[in-house]
Coordinates of C-alpha atoms in Angstrom, one line a residue:
Chain A
M1 CA 0.0 0.0 0.0
N2 CA 1.1 3.6 -0.6
K3 CA 0.9 6.3 2.1
A4 CA -2.6 7.4 1.2
E5 CA -3.8 3.8 1.3
L6 CA -2.0 3.2 4.6
L7 CA -3.7 6.2 6.2
Q8 CA -7.0 5.1 4.8
T9 CA -6.6 1.6 6.2
T10 CA -5.7 3.0 9.6
N11 CA -8.8 5.0 9.5
E12 CA -11.0 2.0 8.7
I13 CA -9.4 -0.1 11.5
L14 CA -10.1 2.8 13.9
Q15 CA -13.7 3.0 13.0
E16 CA -14.2 -0.7 14.0
A17 CA -11.7 -0.8 16.8
N18 CA -12.5 -2.1 20.2
Q19 CA -10.4 -1.3 23.3
E20 CA -8.0 -4.2 22.6
D21 CA -7.5 -3.3 19.0
M22 CA -6.6 0.3 20.0
E23 CA -4.1 -1.1 22.5
V24 CA -2.5 -3.4 19.9
L25 CA -2.3 -0.6 17.3
T26 CA -0.7 1.7 19.8
L27 CA 1.9 -1.0 20.6
L28 CA 2.6 -1.7 16.9
L29 CA 3.0 2.0 15.9
N30 CA 5.2 2.8 18.9
G31 CA 7.3 -0.2 18.0
L32 CA 7.7 1.0 14.4
K33 CA 8.8 4.4 15.7
K34 CA 11.4 2.8 17.9
K35 CA 12.7 0.9 14.9
Q36 CA 12.8 4.1 12.8
N37 CA 14.7 5.9 15.5
N38 CA 17.2 3.0 15.5
K39 CA 16.5 2.2 19.1
I40 CA 16.1 -1.5 18.3
S41 CA 17.7 -3.3 15.3
S42 CA 14.9 -5.6 14.3
Y43 CA 11.2 -5.1 13.7
I44 CA 10.4 -8.1 15.8
G45 CA 12.4 -6.8 18.8
A46 CA 10.7 -3.4 18.3
L47 CA 7.2 -4.8 18.1
L48 CA 7.7 -6.9 21.2
H49 CA 9.1 -3.8 23.0
A50 CA 12.1 -5.9 24.1
E51 CA 14.6 -4.4 26.5
G52 CA 17.8 -6.4 27.1
E53 CA 20.9 -5.9 29.3
Y54 CA 23.9 -7.8 30.4
L55 CA 24.4 -7.8 34.2
E56 CA 26.5 -10.0 36.5
E57 CA 27.2 -12.8 34.0
S58 CA 23.5 -13.0 32.9
F59 CA 21.8 -11.6 29.8
S60 CA 18.3 -10.5 30.6
I61 CA 15.4 -9.4 28.4
K62 CA 12.0 -8.1 29.5
I63 CA 8.8 -7.7 27.4
P64 CA 5.4 -6.4 28.4
N65 CA 2.6 -9.0 28.2
T66 CA 0.1 -7.6 25.7
P67 CA -2.7 -8.9 23.5
I68 CA -0.2 -9.1 20.6
I69 CA 1.6 -12.0 22.1
Q70 CA -1.3 -14.0 23.5
N71 CA -3.1 -17.0 22.1
A72 CA -6.9 -17.3 22.0
L73 CA -6.9 -18.1 25.7
N74 CA -5.1 -14.9 26.7
I75 CA -2.0 -16.8 27.7
V76 CA 1.4 -15.9 26.1
H77 CA 2.0 -18.0 23.0
G78 CA 4.7 -20.6 23.5
G79 CA 6.4 -19.4 20.4
I80 CA 6.8 -15.9 21.9
T81 CA 8.3 -17.5 25.1
A82 CA 10.7 -19.3 22.7
T83 CA 11.5 -16.0 20.9
L84 CA 12.3 -14.4 24.2
L85 CA 14.5 -17.4 25.3
D86 CA 16.3 -17.6 21.9
S87 CA 16.9 -13.8 22.0
A88 CA 18.3 -13.8 25.6
M89 CA 20.5 -16.9 25.2
G90 CA 21.7 -15.6 21.8
G91 CA 22.4 -12.2 23.4
L92 CA 24.5 -13.9 26.0
A93 CA 26.4 -15.9 23.4
H94 CA 27.2 -12.8 21.4
H95 CA 28.2 -10.9 24.6
I96 CA 30.9 -13.4 25.5
L97 CA 32.3 -13.8 21.9
P98 CA 34.9 -11.4 20.4
P99 CA 33.5 -8.9 17.8
D100 CA 34.7 -11.0 14.8
K101 CA 32.6 -14.0 15.9
A102 CA 28.9 -14.6 15.8
A103 CA 26.7 -17.4 17.3
V104 CA 24.0 -19.3 15.4
T105 CA 21.4 -21.3 17.3
T106 CA 21.6 -25.0 16.4
E107 CA 19.1 -26.4 18.8
I108 CA 16.8 -25.3 21.6
K109 CA 14.7 -27.2 24.1
I110 CA 12.0 -25.6 26.2
N111 CA 10.1 -27.0 29.1
Y112 CA 6.9 -25.0 29.8
V113 CA 6.0 -25.3 33.4
A114 CA 3.3 -22.6 34.1
P115 CA 1.1 -20.4 32.0
G116 CA 2.5 -17.1 30.8
V117 CA 0.3 -14.4 32.4
G118 CA 0.9 -11.2 34.3
K119 CA 2.1 -7.7 33.3
E120 CA 5.5 -8.6 31.9
L121 CA 7.8 -11.6 31.1
S122 CA 11.4 -11.5 32.0
C123 CA 14.0 -13.9 30.7
K124 CA 17.4 -14.6 32.2
A125 CA 20.2 -16.5 30.3
N126 CA 23.3 -18.0 31.8
L127 CA 26.3 -19.9 30.4
I128 CA 26.5 -23.7 30.8
H129 CA 29.6 -24.3 28.6
K130 CA 31.8 -22.4 26.2
G131 CA 34.0 -24.4 23.9
N132 CA 36.0 -23.5 20.8
K133 CA 33.2 -24.3 18.4
T134 CA 30.0 -24.3 20.5
I135 CA 28.3 -22.5 23.4
V136 CA 25.6 -24.1 25.5
T137 CA 23.3 -21.9 27.6
E138 CA 20.4 -22.0 30.0
G139 CA 17.5 -19.7 30.0
K140 CA 14.6 -19.1 32.3
V141 CA 11.4 -17.1 31.8
F142 CA 9.6 -15.6 34.8
R143 CA 6.3 -13.8 35.4
D144 CA 6.5 -10.4 37.2
D145 CA 5.7 -12.2 40.5
G146 CA 8.8 -14.4 40.1
T147 CA 6.9 -17.6 39.0
L148 CA 9.0 -19.7 36.6
I149 CA 7.0 -20.3 33.4
A150 CA 9.7 -21.9 31.2
H151 CA 13.1 -23.4 31.3
S152 CA 15.4 -23.9 28.3
T153 CA 18.8 -25.0 27.2
A154 CA 20.2 -24.2 23.8
S155 CA 23.4 -24.8 21.7
F156 CA 25.1 -22.2 19.5
F157 CA 27.6 -22.8 16.8
I158 CA 30.4 -20.2 16.7
I159 CA 31.0 -18.7 13.2
N160 CA 33.3 -16.0 11.8
R161 CA 31.4 -12.8 11.0
G162 CA 31.3 -12.0 7.3
Chain B
M1 CA -3.3 6.4 22.5
N2 CA -6.7 7.6 21.4
K3 CA -7.9 7.6 17.7
A4 CA -6.6 11.0 16.9
E5 CA -3.2 10.2 18.4
L6 CA -3.0 6.9 16.5
L7 CA -3.7 8.7 13.2
Q8 CA -1.2 11.3 14.0
T9 CA 1.5 8.7 14.9
T10 CA 0.7 6.8 11.6
N11 CA 1.3 10.1 9.8
E12 CA 4.6 10.7 11.6
I13 CA 5.8 7.2 10.7
L14 CA 4.8 7.6 7.1
Q15 CA 6.8 10.8 6.8
E16 CA 10.0 9.0 7.8
A17 CA 9.1 5.6 6.3
N18 CA 11.5 3.8 3.9
Q19 CA 10.4 1.1 1.6
E20 CA 10.7 -1.6 4.2
D21 CA 8.8 0.4 6.9
M22 CA 5.9 0.8 4.3
E23 CA 5.9 -2.9 3.7
V24 CA 5.9 -3.7 7.4
L25 CA 3.1 -1.2 8.1
T26 CA 1.0 -2.7 5.3
L27 CA 1.5 -6.2 6.8
L28 CA 0.6 -5.1 10.3
L29 CA -2.6 -3.1 9.2
N30 CA -3.8 -5.9 7.0
G31 CA -3.2 -8.3 9.9
L32 CA -5.3 -6.2 12.2
K33 CA -8.1 -6.0 9.7
K34 CA -8.1 -9.8 9.4
K35 CA -8.4 -10.0 13.2
Q36 CA -11.2 -7.5 13.2
N37 CA -13.1 -9.5 10.6
N38 CA -12.6 -12.7 12.7
K39 CA -10.7 -14.4 10.0
I40 CA -8.0 -15.4 12.6
S41 CA -8.5 -15.8 16.3
S42 CA -5.3 -14.3 17.7
Y43 CA -3.4 -11.1 16.9
I44 CA -0.2 -13.0 16.6
G45 CA -1.7 -15.4 13.9
A46 CA -3.1 -12.4 12.1
L47 CA 0.1 -10.4 12.2
L48 CA 2.1 -13.4 10.9
H49 CA -0.6 -13.9 8.2
A50 CA -0.6 -17.6 9.1
E51 CA -2.8 -20.0 7.1
G52 CA -3.3 -23.5 8.4
E53 CA -5.1 -26.6 7.2
Y54 CA -5.4 -30.3 8.0
L55 CA -4.7 -32.6 5.1
E56 CA -3.9 -36.3 4.9
E57 CA -3.0 -36.7 8.6
S58 CA -0.8 -33.6 8.7
F59 CA -1.5 -30.1 10.0
S60 CA 0.3 -27.5 7.9
I61 CA 0.8 -23.8 8.3
K62 CA 2.3 -21.3 5.9
I63 CA 3.5 -17.8 6.6
P64 CA 5.1 -15.3 4.2
N65 CA 8.7 -14.4 5.0
T66 CA 8.7 -10.6 5.6
P67 CA 10.9 -8.1 7.4
I68 CA 8.6 -8.4 10.4
I69 CA 9.9 -11.8 11.3
Q70 CA 13.6 -11.4 10.4
N71 CA 16.6 -10.8 12.7
A72 CA 19.2 -8.1 12.0
L73 CA 20.8 -10.5 9.3
N74 CA 17.6 -10.8 7.3
I75 CA 17.2 -14.4 8.4
V76 CA 13.9 -15.6 10.0
H77 CA 14.2 -15.3 13.8
G78 CA 14.5 -18.7 15.4
G79 CA 11.7 -17.8 17.7
I80 CA 9.3 -17.3 14.8
T81 CA 10.3 -20.7 13.4
A82 CA 9.5 -22.0 16.9
T83 CA 6.1 -20.1 16.9
L84 CA 5.3 -21.7 13.6
L85 CA 6.2 -25.2 14.8
D86 CA 4.3 -24.8 18.1
S87 CA 1.3 -23.6 16.3
A88 CA 1.3 -26.4 13.7
M89 CA 2.0 -29.2 16.2
G90 CA -0.6 -27.7 18.6
G91 CA -3.1 -27.4 15.7
L92 CA -2.5 -31.1 14.9
A93 CA -3.0 -32.1 18.6
H94 CA -6.3 -30.1 18.8
H95 CA -7.5 -31.6 15.5
I96 CA -7.2 -35.2 16.8
L97 CA -8.7 -34.4 20.2
P98 CA -12.5 -34.4 20.9
P99 CA -14.1 -31.0 21.3
D100 CA -14.1 -31.2 25.1
K101 CA -10.4 -31.6 25.4
A102 CA -7.5 -29.2 24.8
A103 CA -3.7 -29.7 24.4
V104 CA -1.1 -27.7 26.3
T105 CA 2.5 -27.7 25.1
T106 CA 4.8 -29.1 27.9
E107 CA 8.1 -29.2 26.0
I108 CA 9.4 -28.6 22.5
K109 CA 12.9 -29.2 21.0
I110 CA 14.0 -27.7 17.8
N111 CA 17.0 -28.5 15.6
Y112 CA 17.8 -25.6 13.3
V113 CA 19.6 -27.0 10.2
A114 CA 19.5 -24.2 7.6
P115 CA 18.9 -20.5 7.5
G116 CA 15.2 -19.4 7.1
V117 CA 15.2 -17.5 3.8
G118 CA 13.0 -17.4 0.7
K119 CA 9.5 -16.1 0.0
E120 CA 7.6 -18.2 2.6
L121 CA 7.9 -20.8 5.3
S122 CA 5.8 -23.8 5.5
C123 CA 5.5 -26.1 8.5
K124 CA 4.1 -29.6 8.5
A125 CA 3.2 -31.4 11.7
N126 CA 2.7 -35.2 12.1
L127 CA 1.7 -37.5 15.0
I128 CA 4.3 -39.6 16.8
H129 CA 2.2 -40.9 19.7
K130 CA -1.2 -40.4 21.1
G131 CA -1.7 -41.6 24.7
N132 CA -4.5 -41.0 27.2
K133 CA -2.7 -38.1 28.9
T134 CA -0.1 -37.0 26.4
I135 CA 0.4 -36.4 22.7
V136 CA 3.9 -36.4 21.0
T137 CA 4.3 -34.8 17.6
E138 CA 6.9 -34.0 15.0
G139 CA 7.2 -30.8 13.0
K140 CA 9.3 -29.7 10.0
V141 CA 9.7 -26.3 8.5
F142 CA 10.6 -25.9 4.9
R143 CA 11.6 -23.0 2.6
D144 CA 9.5 -22.5 -0.6
D145 CA 12.2 -24.5 -2.5
G146 CA 11.6 -27.5 -0.2
T147 CA 14.9 -27.1 1.8
L148 CA 14.4 -28.3 5.4
I149 CA 15.3 -25.5 7.8
A150 CA 14.2 -26.9 11.2
H151 CA 13.0 -30.2 12.7
S152 CA 11.1 -30.4 16.0
T153 CA 9.4 -32.7 18.4
A154 CA 7.0 -31.6 21.1
S155 CA 4.9 -33.0 23.9
F156 CA 1.3 -31.9 24.8
F157 CA -0.6 -32.6 27.9
I158 CA -4.3 -33.3 27.3
I159 CA -6.6 -31.3 29.6
N160 CA -10.4 -30.9 29.9
R161 CA -11.7 -27.7 28.4
G162 CA -13.2 -25.3 30.9
Chain C
M1 CA 41.2 -60.3 41.4
N2 CA 43.5 -62.9 39.9
K3 CA 42.3 -66.0 38.1
A4 CA 41.9 -68.2 41.2
E5 CA 40.0 -65.5 43.0
L6 CA 37.7 -65.0 39.9
L7 CA 36.9 -68.7 39.8
Q8 CA 36.3 -68.8 43.5
T9 CA 33.9 -65.8 43.3
T10 CA 32.1 -67.4 40.4
N11 CA 31.6 -70.4 42.6
E12 CA 30.3 -68.4 45.5
I13 CA 27.8 -66.6 43.2
L14 CA 26.6 -69.9 41.8
Q15 CA 26.0 -71.3 45.3
E16 CA 23.6 -68.5 46.1
A17 CA 22.2 -68.0 42.6
N18 CA 18.5 -68.0 41.8
Q19 CA 17.2 -68.6 38.3
E20 CA 17.6 -64.9 37.3
D21 CA 21.1 -64.7 38.6
M22 CA 22.0 -67.7 36.4
E23 CA 20.4 -66.1 33.4
V24 CA 22.3 -62.9 34.0
L25 CA 25.7 -64.6 34.5
T26 CA 25.1 -66.6 31.3
L27 CA 24.5 -63.3 29.4
L28 CA 27.6 -61.6 30.9
L29 CA 29.9 -64.6 30.3
N30 CA 28.7 -65.1 26.7
G31 CA 29.1 -61.3 26.2
L32 CA 32.7 -61.5 27.4
K33 CA 33.5 -64.4 25.0
K34 CA 32.1 -62.4 22.1
K35 CA 34.3 -59.5 23.0
Q36 CA 37.4 -61.8 23.3
N37 CA 36.6 -63.3 19.9
N38 CA 36.5 -59.7 18.5
K39 CA 32.9 -60.1 17.3
I40 CA 32.0 -56.8 19.0
S41 CA 34.4 -53.9 19.6
S42 CA 33.2 -52.7 23.0
Y43 CA 32.4 -54.4 26.3
I44 CA 29.1 -52.6 26.5
G45 CA 28.0 -53.7 23.1
A46 CA 29.0 -57.3 23.9
L47 CA 27.2 -57.3 27.3
L48 CA 24.0 -56.0 25.7
H49 CA 24.4 -58.6 22.9
A50 CA 23.7 -55.8 20.4
E51 CA 23.4 -56.7 16.7
G52 CA 23.5 -53.8 14.2
E53 CA 23.1 -53.6 10.4
Y54 CA 22.6 -50.9 7.8
L55 CA 19.7 -51.6 5.5
E56 CA 17.8 -49.3 3.1
E57 CA 19.1 -46.0 4.4
S58 CA 18.4 -47.0 8.1
F59 CA 20.8 -48.2 10.7
S60 CA 19.1 -50.8 13.0
I61 CA 20.2 -52.4 16.3
K62 CA 18.5 -55.1 18.2
I63 CA 19.1 -56.2 21.8
P64 CA 17.3 -59.0 23.8
N65 CA 15.3 -57.7 26.8
T66 CA 17.0 -59.4 29.8
P67 CA 17.1 -58.7 33.6
I68 CA 20.5 -57.0 33.1
I69 CA 18.8 -54.0 31.5
Q70 CA 15.7 -53.7 33.6
N71 CA 14.9 -51.4 36.5
A72 CA 13.4 -52.6 39.7
L73 CA 9.9 -52.7 38.1
N74 CA 11.1 -55.1 35.3
I75 CA 10.9 -52.4 32.7
V76 CA 13.9 -51.6 30.5
H77 CA 15.9 -48.8 32.1
G78 CA 15.5 -45.5 30.2
G79 CA 19.3 -45.2 30.1
I80 CA 19.5 -48.5 28.2
T81 CA 17.0 -47.2 25.7
A82 CA 19.1 -44.1 25.4
T83 CA 22.2 -46.3 24.9
L84 CA 20.4 -48.1 22.1
L85 CA 19.3 -44.9 20.4
D86 CA 22.7 -43.2 20.7
S87 CA 24.4 -46.3 19.3
A88 CA 22.0 -46.7 16.3
M89 CA 22.0 -43.0 15.4
G90 CA 25.8 -42.9 15.9
G91 CA 26.1 -46.0 13.7
L92 CA 24.1 -44.3 11.0
A93 CA 26.3 -41.1 11.2
H94 CA 29.5 -43.1 10.9
H95 CA 28.0 -45.1 8.0
I96 CA 27.4 -42.0 5.9
L97 CA 30.7 -40.4 6.7
P98 CA 34.0 -41.1 4.8
P99 CA 36.6 -43.3 6.6
D100 CA 38.7 -40.3 7.7
K101 CA 35.8 -38.6 9.6
A102 CA 34.1 -39.5 12.8
A103 CA 30.9 -38.3 14.5
V104 CA 30.6 -37.2 18.1
T105 CA 27.2 -36.9 19.8
T106 CA 26.6 -33.3 20.9
E107 CA 23.0 -33.6 22.0
I108 CA 20.2 -36.1 22.2
K109 CA 16.5 -35.8 23.2
I110 CA 14.3 -38.7 23.9
N111 CA 10.6 -38.9 24.3
Y112 CA 9.5 -42.1 26.2
V113 CA 6.0 -43.0 25.1
A114 CA 5.5 -46.6 26.3
P115 CA 7.2 -49.0 28.8
G116 CA 10.0 -51.1 27.4
V117 CA 8.8 -54.7 27.8
G118 CA 8.7 -57.8 25.6
K119 CA 11.4 -60.2 24.3
E120 CA 13.6 -57.7 22.5
L121 CA 14.0 -54.1 21.6
S122 CA 14.8 -52.9 18.1
C123 CA 16.0 -49.4 17.2
K124 CA 15.9 -47.8 13.8
A125 CA 17.9 -44.6 13.0
N126 CA 17.2 -42.4 10.0
L127 CA 18.9 -39.2 8.7
I128 CA 17.2 -35.8 9.1
H129 CA 20.0 -33.6 7.9
K130 CA 23.6 -33.9 6.8
G131 CA 25.7 -30.7 6.7
N132 CA 29.4 -30.0 6.4
K133 CA 29.9 -29.8 10.1
T134 CA 26.9 -31.5 11.7
I135 CA 24.5 -34.4 11.2
V136 CA 21.0 -34.6 12.7
T137 CA 19.3 -37.9 13.0
E138 CA 16.0 -39.5 14.2
G139 CA 15.8 -42.8 16.1
K140 CA 12.8 -44.9 17.2
V141 CA 12.8 -47.9 19.6
F142 CA 10.1 -50.6 19.2
R143 CA 9.0 -53.7 21.2
D144 CA 9.0 -57.0 19.3
D145 CA 5.2 -56.5 18.7
G146 CA 6.0 -53.2 16.9
T147 CA 4.8 -50.8 19.6
L148 CA 6.8 -47.6 19.7
I149 CA 8.4 -47.1 23.1
A150 CA 10.7 -44.1 22.4
H151 CA 11.4 -41.4 19.8
S152 CA 14.6 -39.5 19.7
T153 CA 16.5 -36.8 17.7
A154 CA 20.2 -36.2 18.1
S155 CA 23.0 -34.0 16.7
F156 CA 26.5 -35.1 15.8
F157 CA 29.6 -33.0 15.2
I158 CA 31.8 -34.2 12.4
I159 CA 35.5 -34.4 13.3
N160 CA 38.6 -35.7 11.6
R161 CA 39.8 -39.1 12.8
G162 CA 43.1 -38.9 14.6
Chain D
M1 CA 23.8 -72.5 31.0
N2 CA 23.7 -74.6 34.2
K3 CA 26.3 -74.2 37.0
A4 CA 28.8 -76.6 35.5
E5 CA 28.7 -74.9 32.1
L6 CA 29.0 -71.5 33.8
L7 CA 32.1 -72.5 35.6
Q8 CA 33.5 -74.1 32.5
T9 CA 32.8 -70.9 30.5
T10 CA 34.5 -68.8 33.2
N11 CA 37.5 -71.1 32.9
E12 CA 37.6 -70.6 29.1
I13 CA 37.4 -66.9 29.4
L14 CA 40.2 -66.8 32.0
Q15 CA 42.5 -68.8 29.7
E16 CA 42.3 -66.2 27.0
A17 CA 41.9 -63.2 29.3
N18 CA 44.1 -60.1 28.9
Q19 CA 44.4 -57.6 31.8
E20 CA 41.4 -55.6 30.7
D21 CA 39.2 -58.8 30.5
M22 CA 40.3 -59.6 34.0
E23 CA 39.3 -56.2 35.3
V24 CA 35.9 -56.4 33.6
L25 CA 35.2 -59.9 34.9
T26 CA 36.1 -58.7 38.4
L27 CA 33.7 -55.8 38.1
L28 CA 30.9 -57.9 36.8
L29 CA 31.2 -60.6 39.5
N30 CA 31.5 -58.1 42.3
G31 CA 28.4 -56.4 40.9
L32 CA 26.5 -59.7 40.9
K33 CA 27.5 -60.3 44.5
K34 CA 26.2 -56.9 45.5
K35 CA 22.9 -57.7 43.8
Q36 CA 22.7 -61.1 45.6
N37 CA 23.4 -59.3 48.9
N38 CA 20.6 -56.9 48.1
K39 CA 22.9 -53.9 48.4
I40 CA 21.5 -52.6 45.0
S41 CA 18.0 -53.3 43.7
S42 CA 18.8 -53.7 40.0
Y43 CA 21.4 -55.6 38.0
I44 CA 22.3 -52.5 36.0
G45 CA 22.9 -50.4 39.1
A46 CA 25.0 -53.3 40.6
L47 CA 27.1 -53.8 37.4
L48 CA 27.7 -50.0 37.2
H49 CA 28.7 -50.0 40.9
A50 CA 26.5 -46.9 41.3
E51 CA 26.3 -45.2 44.7
G52 CA 23.7 -42.6 45.3
E53 CA 22.7 -40.2 48.1
Y54 CA 20.4 -37.3 48.7
L55 CA 22.2 -34.3 50.2
E56 CA 21.2 -30.6 50.5
E57 CA 18.3 -30.7 47.9
S58 CA 20.4 -32.6 45.3
F59 CA 20.5 -36.3 44.4
S60 CA 24.0 -37.5 43.5
I61 CA 25.2 -40.7 42.0
K62 CA 28.8 -41.7 41.4
I63 CA 30.2 -44.6 39.2
P64 CA 33.7 -45.6 38.6
N65 CA 34.9 -45.2 35.0
T66 CA 35.8 -48.7 33.8
P67 CA 36.3 -50.5 30.5
I68 CA 32.7 -51.8 30.8
I69 CA 31.2 -48.4 30.1
Q70 CA 33.6 -47.1 27.4
N71 CA 33.2 -47.0 23.7
A72 CA 35.9 -48.2 21.3
L73 CA 37.8 -44.9 21.8
N74 CA 38.0 -45.4 25.7
I75 CA 35.5 -42.6 26.3
V76 CA 32.4 -43.2 28.4
H77 CA 29.5 -44.2 26.1
G78 CA 27.0 -41.4 25.9
G79 CA 24.3 -44.0 26.7
I80 CA 25.9 -44.6 30.1
T81 CA 26.1 -40.9 30.8
A82 CA 22.4 -40.9 30.0
T83 CA 21.8 -43.8 32.3
L84 CA 23.5 -41.9 35.1
L85 CA 21.5 -38.8 34.4
D86 CA 18.2 -40.6 34.2
S87 CA 19.0 -42.5 37.4
A88 CA 20.0 -39.4 39.4
M89 CA 17.1 -37.2 38.2
G90 CA 14.7 -40.1 38.7
G91 CA 16.2 -40.6 42.2
L92 CA 15.5 -37.0 43.0
A93 CA 12.0 -37.2 41.7
H94 CA 11.2 -40.2 43.9
H95 CA 12.9 -38.6 46.9
I96 CA 10.5 -35.6 46.8
L97 CA 7.4 -37.6 46.2
P98 CA 5.3 -39.3 48.9
P99 CA 5.6 -43.1 49.2
D100 CA 2.4 -43.8 47.3
K101 CA 3.6 -42.0 44.2
A102 CA 6.2 -42.8 41.6
A103 CA 7.8 -40.9 38.8
V104 CA 8.1 -42.0 35.2
T105 CA 10.5 -40.3 32.8
T106 CA 8.6 -38.8 29.9
E107 CA 11.5 -37.0 28.1
I108 CA 15.1 -36.3 28.6
K109 CA 17.5 -34.0 26.7
I110 CA 21.3 -34.2 27.1
N111 CA 24.0 -31.8 25.9
Y112 CA 27.4 -33.5 25.8
V113 CA 30.1 -30.8 26.3
A114 CA 33.3 -32.8 27.0
P115 CA 34.6 -36.4 26.7
G116 CA 33.9 -38.7 29.7
V117 CA 37.3 -39.6 31.0
G118 CA 39.0 -39.9 34.3
K119 CA 38.6 -42.2 37.3
E120 CA 34.9 -41.7 38.1
L121 CA 31.8 -39.8 36.9
S122 CA 29.6 -38.0 39.4
C123 CA 26.1 -36.8 38.6
K124 CA 24.2 -34.2 40.5
A125 CA 20.4 -33.7 40.0
N126 CA 18.4 -30.6 41.1
L127 CA 14.8 -29.6 40.9
I128 CA 13.5 -27.1 38.3
H129 CA 9.8 -27.4 38.9
K130 CA 7.4 -29.6 40.9
G131 CA 3.7 -29.5 39.7
N132 CA 0.7 -31.7 40.6
K133 CA 1.2 -34.0 37.6
T134 CA 4.8 -33.4 36.5
I135 CA 8.3 -32.8 37.8
V136 CA 11.1 -31.1 35.8
T137 CA 14.7 -31.6 36.8
E138 CA 18.2 -30.7 35.8
G139 CA 21.2 -33.0 35.9
K140 CA 25.0 -32.4 35.5
V141 CA 27.7 -35.0 35.1
F142 CA 31.3 -34.2 36.1
R143 CA 34.7 -35.8 35.8
D144 CA 36.6 -36.3 39.1
D145 CA 38.5 -33.1 38.3
G146 CA 35.3 -31.2 38.3
T147 CA 35.0 -30.7 34.5
L148 CA 31.4 -30.7 33.3
I149 CA 30.9 -33.4 30.7
A150 CA 27.1 -33.3 30.2
H151 CA 24.1 -31.2 31.1
S152 CA 20.5 -32.5 31.0
T153 CA 16.9 -31.6 31.7
A154 CA 14.2 -34.2 32.0
S155 CA 10.4 -34.4 32.7
F156 CA 8.7 -37.0 34.9
F157 CA 5.0 -37.9 35.1
I158 CA 3.7 -38.5 38.6
I159 CA 1.7 -41.8 38.9
N160 CA 0.1 -43.7 41.7
R161 CA 2.1 -46.7 42.9
G162 CA 0.3 -50.0 42.1

């Protein structure tokens, strides 16, 4: 769509929008603005409003729990929990590698132990093993009240950056 | 944001938008319209433009490969591949259960074997085992040229629907 | 122990031996003879009386179900099922590699779907993906009546043989 | 074989036995005696000379590294490492359950991060999650010098004891 069509479609959506649609549109547009302002490098990170940091040998990412990431039962979609885990464990792997190396996920396993509900999800990734060719990490996802909702381990292959 | 603010923000984004931003906004707005028209039950399914069907004992889902789902290297984010796999294997589990039962993912493992590139991703889920309390499934994700990019197995716990 | 002590200990065991002890001792001694005759390269393969073959793109291994490999409930120990799976998938990986390469297991995941009972267990391993550096395989373990008892996927790292 | 044949076979093995065969036979016979004396409930635990204990919220098992459990390259077979992990995590699960409940392994995933060498292997299992129907645990296997050789997570289904 061109710009006129995009504005027209936004208008149409707004005419039919319920409260939840308004909330979702707000999140999506704010995410796009963040991406335009180069605050986050990927659209998916921007749309999830992910905020990551490395602190005391852990890499952590938080995302707000919004209707965008929930399944039909208002529980966070397991794939989003997986996205959070992959991002945090990958963030940790890149943090401990020198600038000329990158890490590619080769496998991930996730145990889902409680439903993803609450105001936000926080994920914490820690190192299990660093070898010459591979990195193995652990990741945990918590509700804002501290309840564990998922545990994961993943392997990364270390490659040279192009 | 209220409706006026949402339109204003859309305008601001459009003034700064590059070609990719336009494409992403088009996908997001079209996704929201689908959700409003009840064509897809969740925002995440709508925004991914997922299309699923059950055919010959497999449950398949296709999604277009767009900038929304890519990481900073223009490769599909492993978490989105996980979302696709969880959705297709969960779709299969629900398909084979009676209407008063639901399936909850308890664990998933994914092997990533090739980068997610190309025009679309298709995922095919098959049954490994159906017990009284659990279902185990297999899922594969392919590029449009048929290359396997990920293989997965997952377990589901069978629960009574509220 | 020296030879005289070993014979003496065998005698002591036989004096207290019940039917099951006799069966187990028979299996262990026959296994040791196979190893001495170089019919099997490892003690563990010999003691499990494993027989493997490559046929039609699958690598298969069969082992008899005996008291040696059962837990206290007379069900095959999950670790033995894992041993069978690792051996068959590793056998497949080595079969498809050239003689100067070897395969090292980097990860394995197993779903146990039914108790291991019956006269023998057979395991069948198939290829999921062969890359330049890694191989991903699938393995299934069946009872002699064809019931699936376990499903597995595993990754192997390809190394140069010393 | 009957008792006379078993003694005869022991004699034959001893006539051809190299140092390693003697060591293996010693381990096997000592294992059988332990089983006869009810010091260990399963043959496999007795033959591996496994010793387990619950201490400070962890369940630990140690086994000596002997030729019985090594592959053709004198490295501990991955299946034995799996047996150790399954036993320790299962031991933990049973320890925290009341006497009328038992735990059945439904899935296990293992990351192998270093070769299994040295004098003994020790495995330590810890709890990740205890629910009403399932338990999720973590297990680590170490060399005697403290090097991590494998990391695992596993799920157990809680059942009523017959």
